[in-house]
PDB file of C-alpha atoms in Angstrom:
ATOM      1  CA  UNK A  33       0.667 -38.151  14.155  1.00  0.00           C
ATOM      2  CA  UNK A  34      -1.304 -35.878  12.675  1.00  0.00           C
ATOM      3  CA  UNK A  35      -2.606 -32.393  14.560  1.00  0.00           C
ATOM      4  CA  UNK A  36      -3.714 -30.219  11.857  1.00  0.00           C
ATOM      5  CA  UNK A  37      -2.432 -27.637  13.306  1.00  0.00           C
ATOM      6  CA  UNK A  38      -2.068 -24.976  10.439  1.00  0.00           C
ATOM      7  CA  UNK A  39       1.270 -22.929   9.458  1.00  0.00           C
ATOM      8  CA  UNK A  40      -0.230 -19.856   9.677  1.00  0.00           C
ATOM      9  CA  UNK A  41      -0.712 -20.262  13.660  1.00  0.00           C
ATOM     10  CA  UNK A  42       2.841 -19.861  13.817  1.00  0.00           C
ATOM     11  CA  UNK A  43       5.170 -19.999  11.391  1.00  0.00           C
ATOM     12  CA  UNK A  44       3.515 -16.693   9.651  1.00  0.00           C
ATOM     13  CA  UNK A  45       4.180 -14.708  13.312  1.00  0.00           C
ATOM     14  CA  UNK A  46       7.781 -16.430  13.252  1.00  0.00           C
ATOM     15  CA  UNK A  47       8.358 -15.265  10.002  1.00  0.00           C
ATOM     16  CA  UNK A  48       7.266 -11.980   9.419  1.00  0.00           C
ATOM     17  CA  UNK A  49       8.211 -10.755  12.915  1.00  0.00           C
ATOM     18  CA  UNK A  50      11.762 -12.293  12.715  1.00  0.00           C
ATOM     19  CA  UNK A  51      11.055 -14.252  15.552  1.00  0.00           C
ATOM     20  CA  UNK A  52      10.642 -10.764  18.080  1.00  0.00           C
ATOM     21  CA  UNK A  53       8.005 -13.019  19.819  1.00  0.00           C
ATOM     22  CA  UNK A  54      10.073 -16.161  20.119  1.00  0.00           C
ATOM     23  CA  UNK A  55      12.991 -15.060  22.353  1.00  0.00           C
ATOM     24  CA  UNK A  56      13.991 -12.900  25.274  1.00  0.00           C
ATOM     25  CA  UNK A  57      15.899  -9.433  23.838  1.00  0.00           C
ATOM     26  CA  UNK A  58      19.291 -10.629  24.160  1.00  0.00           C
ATOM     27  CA  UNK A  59      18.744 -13.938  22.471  1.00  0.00           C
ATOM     28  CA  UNK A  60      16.574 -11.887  19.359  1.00  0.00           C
ATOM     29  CA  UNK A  61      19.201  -9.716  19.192  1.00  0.00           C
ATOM     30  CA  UNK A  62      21.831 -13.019  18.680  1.00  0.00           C
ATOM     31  CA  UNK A  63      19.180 -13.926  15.894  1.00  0.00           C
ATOM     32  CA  UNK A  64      19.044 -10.979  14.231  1.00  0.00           C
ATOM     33  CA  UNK A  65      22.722 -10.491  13.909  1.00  0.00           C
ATOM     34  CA  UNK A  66      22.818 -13.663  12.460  1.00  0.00           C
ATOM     35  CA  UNK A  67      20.018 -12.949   9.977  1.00  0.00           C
ATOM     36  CA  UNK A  68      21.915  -9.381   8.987  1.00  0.00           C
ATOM     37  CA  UNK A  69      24.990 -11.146   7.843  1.00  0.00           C
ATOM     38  CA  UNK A  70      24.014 -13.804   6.361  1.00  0.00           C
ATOM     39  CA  UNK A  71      23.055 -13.504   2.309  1.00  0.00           C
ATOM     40  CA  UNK A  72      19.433 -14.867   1.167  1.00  0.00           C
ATOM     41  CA  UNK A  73      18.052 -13.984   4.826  1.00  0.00           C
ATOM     42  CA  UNK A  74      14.639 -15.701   4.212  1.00  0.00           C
ATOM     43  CA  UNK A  75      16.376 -18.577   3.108  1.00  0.00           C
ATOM     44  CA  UNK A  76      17.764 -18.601   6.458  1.00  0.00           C
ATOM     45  CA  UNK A  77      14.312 -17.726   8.277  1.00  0.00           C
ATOM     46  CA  UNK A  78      13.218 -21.103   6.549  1.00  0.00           C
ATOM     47  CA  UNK A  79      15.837 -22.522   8.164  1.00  0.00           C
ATOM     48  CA  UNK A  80      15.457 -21.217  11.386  1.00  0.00           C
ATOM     49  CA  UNK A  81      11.868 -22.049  11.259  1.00  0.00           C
ATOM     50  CA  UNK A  82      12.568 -25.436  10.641  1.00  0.00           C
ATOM     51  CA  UNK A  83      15.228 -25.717  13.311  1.00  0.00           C
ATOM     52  CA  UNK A  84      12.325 -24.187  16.083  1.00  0.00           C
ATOM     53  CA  UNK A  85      10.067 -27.236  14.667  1.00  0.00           C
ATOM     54  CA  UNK A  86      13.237 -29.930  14.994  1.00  0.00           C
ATOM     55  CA  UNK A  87      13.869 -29.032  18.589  1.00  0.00           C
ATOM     56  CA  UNK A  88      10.524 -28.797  19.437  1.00  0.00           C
ATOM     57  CA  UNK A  89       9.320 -32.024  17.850  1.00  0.00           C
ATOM     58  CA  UNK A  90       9.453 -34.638  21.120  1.00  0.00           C
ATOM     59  CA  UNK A  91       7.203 -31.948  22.946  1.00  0.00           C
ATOM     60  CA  UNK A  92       5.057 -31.830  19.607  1.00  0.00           C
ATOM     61  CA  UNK A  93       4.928 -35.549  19.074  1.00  0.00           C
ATOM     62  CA  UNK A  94       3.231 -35.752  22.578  1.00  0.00           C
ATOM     63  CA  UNK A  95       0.889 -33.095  22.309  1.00  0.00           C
ATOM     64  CA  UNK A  96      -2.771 -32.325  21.426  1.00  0.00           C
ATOM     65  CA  UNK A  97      -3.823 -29.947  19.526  1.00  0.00           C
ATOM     66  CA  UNK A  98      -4.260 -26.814  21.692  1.00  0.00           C
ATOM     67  CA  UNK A  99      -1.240 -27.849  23.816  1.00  0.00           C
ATOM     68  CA  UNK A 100       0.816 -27.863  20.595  1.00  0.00           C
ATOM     69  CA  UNK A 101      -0.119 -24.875  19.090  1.00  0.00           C
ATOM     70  CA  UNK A 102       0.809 -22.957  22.886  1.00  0.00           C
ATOM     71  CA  UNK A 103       4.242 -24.785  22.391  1.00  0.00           C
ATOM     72  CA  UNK A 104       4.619 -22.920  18.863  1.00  0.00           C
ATOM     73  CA  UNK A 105       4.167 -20.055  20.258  1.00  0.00           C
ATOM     74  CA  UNK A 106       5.999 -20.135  23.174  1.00  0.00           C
ATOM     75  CA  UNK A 107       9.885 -20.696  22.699  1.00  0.00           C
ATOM     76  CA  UNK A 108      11.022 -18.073  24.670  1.00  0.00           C
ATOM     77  CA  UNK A 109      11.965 -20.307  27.876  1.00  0.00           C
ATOM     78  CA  UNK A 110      12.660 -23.802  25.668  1.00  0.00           C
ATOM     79  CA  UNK A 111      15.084 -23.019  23.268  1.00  0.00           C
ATOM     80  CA  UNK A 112      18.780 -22.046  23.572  1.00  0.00           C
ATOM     81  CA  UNK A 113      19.594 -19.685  20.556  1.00  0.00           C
ATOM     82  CA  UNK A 114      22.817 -21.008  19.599  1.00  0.00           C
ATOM     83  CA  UNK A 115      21.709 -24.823  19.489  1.00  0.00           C
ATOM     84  CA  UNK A 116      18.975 -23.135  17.110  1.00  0.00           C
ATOM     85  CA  UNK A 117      21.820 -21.366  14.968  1.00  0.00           C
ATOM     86  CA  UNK A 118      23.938 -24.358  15.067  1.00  0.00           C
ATOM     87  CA  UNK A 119      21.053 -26.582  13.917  1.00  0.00           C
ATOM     88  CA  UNK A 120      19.859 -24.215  11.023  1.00  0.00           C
ATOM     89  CA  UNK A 121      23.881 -23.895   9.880  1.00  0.00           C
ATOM     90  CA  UNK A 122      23.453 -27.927   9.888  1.00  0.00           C
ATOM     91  CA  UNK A 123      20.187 -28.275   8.232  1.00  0.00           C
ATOM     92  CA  UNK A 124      21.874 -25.803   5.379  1.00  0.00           C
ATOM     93  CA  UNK A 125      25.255 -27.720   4.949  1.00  0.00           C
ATOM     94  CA  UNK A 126      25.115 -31.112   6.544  1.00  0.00           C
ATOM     95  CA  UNK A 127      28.018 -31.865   5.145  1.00  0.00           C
ATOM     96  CA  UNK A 128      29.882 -29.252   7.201  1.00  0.00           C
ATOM     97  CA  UNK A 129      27.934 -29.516  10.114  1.00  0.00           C
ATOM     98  CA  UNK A 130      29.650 -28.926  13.600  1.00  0.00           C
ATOM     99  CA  UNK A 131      29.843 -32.010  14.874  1.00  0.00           C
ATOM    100  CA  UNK A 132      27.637 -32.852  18.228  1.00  0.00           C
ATOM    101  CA  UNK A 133      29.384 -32.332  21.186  1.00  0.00           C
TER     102      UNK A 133
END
């Protein structure tokens, strides 16, 4: 399925705010510290971007356009921060994944 729906609608906000618009204040902060001890931090925002996409695909998949772009931009109620962390650390090693529990 194809919506069109163009990076810069989101993944521009995700990535140049480090996601300040994404979570509540405790969860950013869980981010952050994440992304300030980690080396190659925008190699990690990738990956955290793609993780927000991964978790947020079934809702995407059924989606129209303008629905799907508000579900971009809205994560702060849908996403738990550390299945987001734990999928990123995944998508980076898969080979030393955590396993799913």
């Amino acid at each position: 399925k194809n919506l069109q729906v163009d990076l810069r609608f989101f993944a521009l906000r995700w990535i140049r705010l480090w996601f300040a618009h994404e979570f509540a204040l405790p969860d950013l902060l869980v981010v952050w510290d994440f992304l300030l001890c980690v080396e190659h931090r925008m190699v990690w925002v990738r990956y955290l971007c793609l993780s927000l996409l991964l978790l947020k695909r079934k809702q995407l998949l059924q989606s129209d356009f303008s629905h799907s772009v508000r579900i971009l931009l809205n994560s702060r109620d849908s996403i738990q921060v550390h299945q987001l962390l734990k999928l990123a650390l995944s998508l980076n090693s898969p080979t030393t994944a955590p396993s799913k529990s």
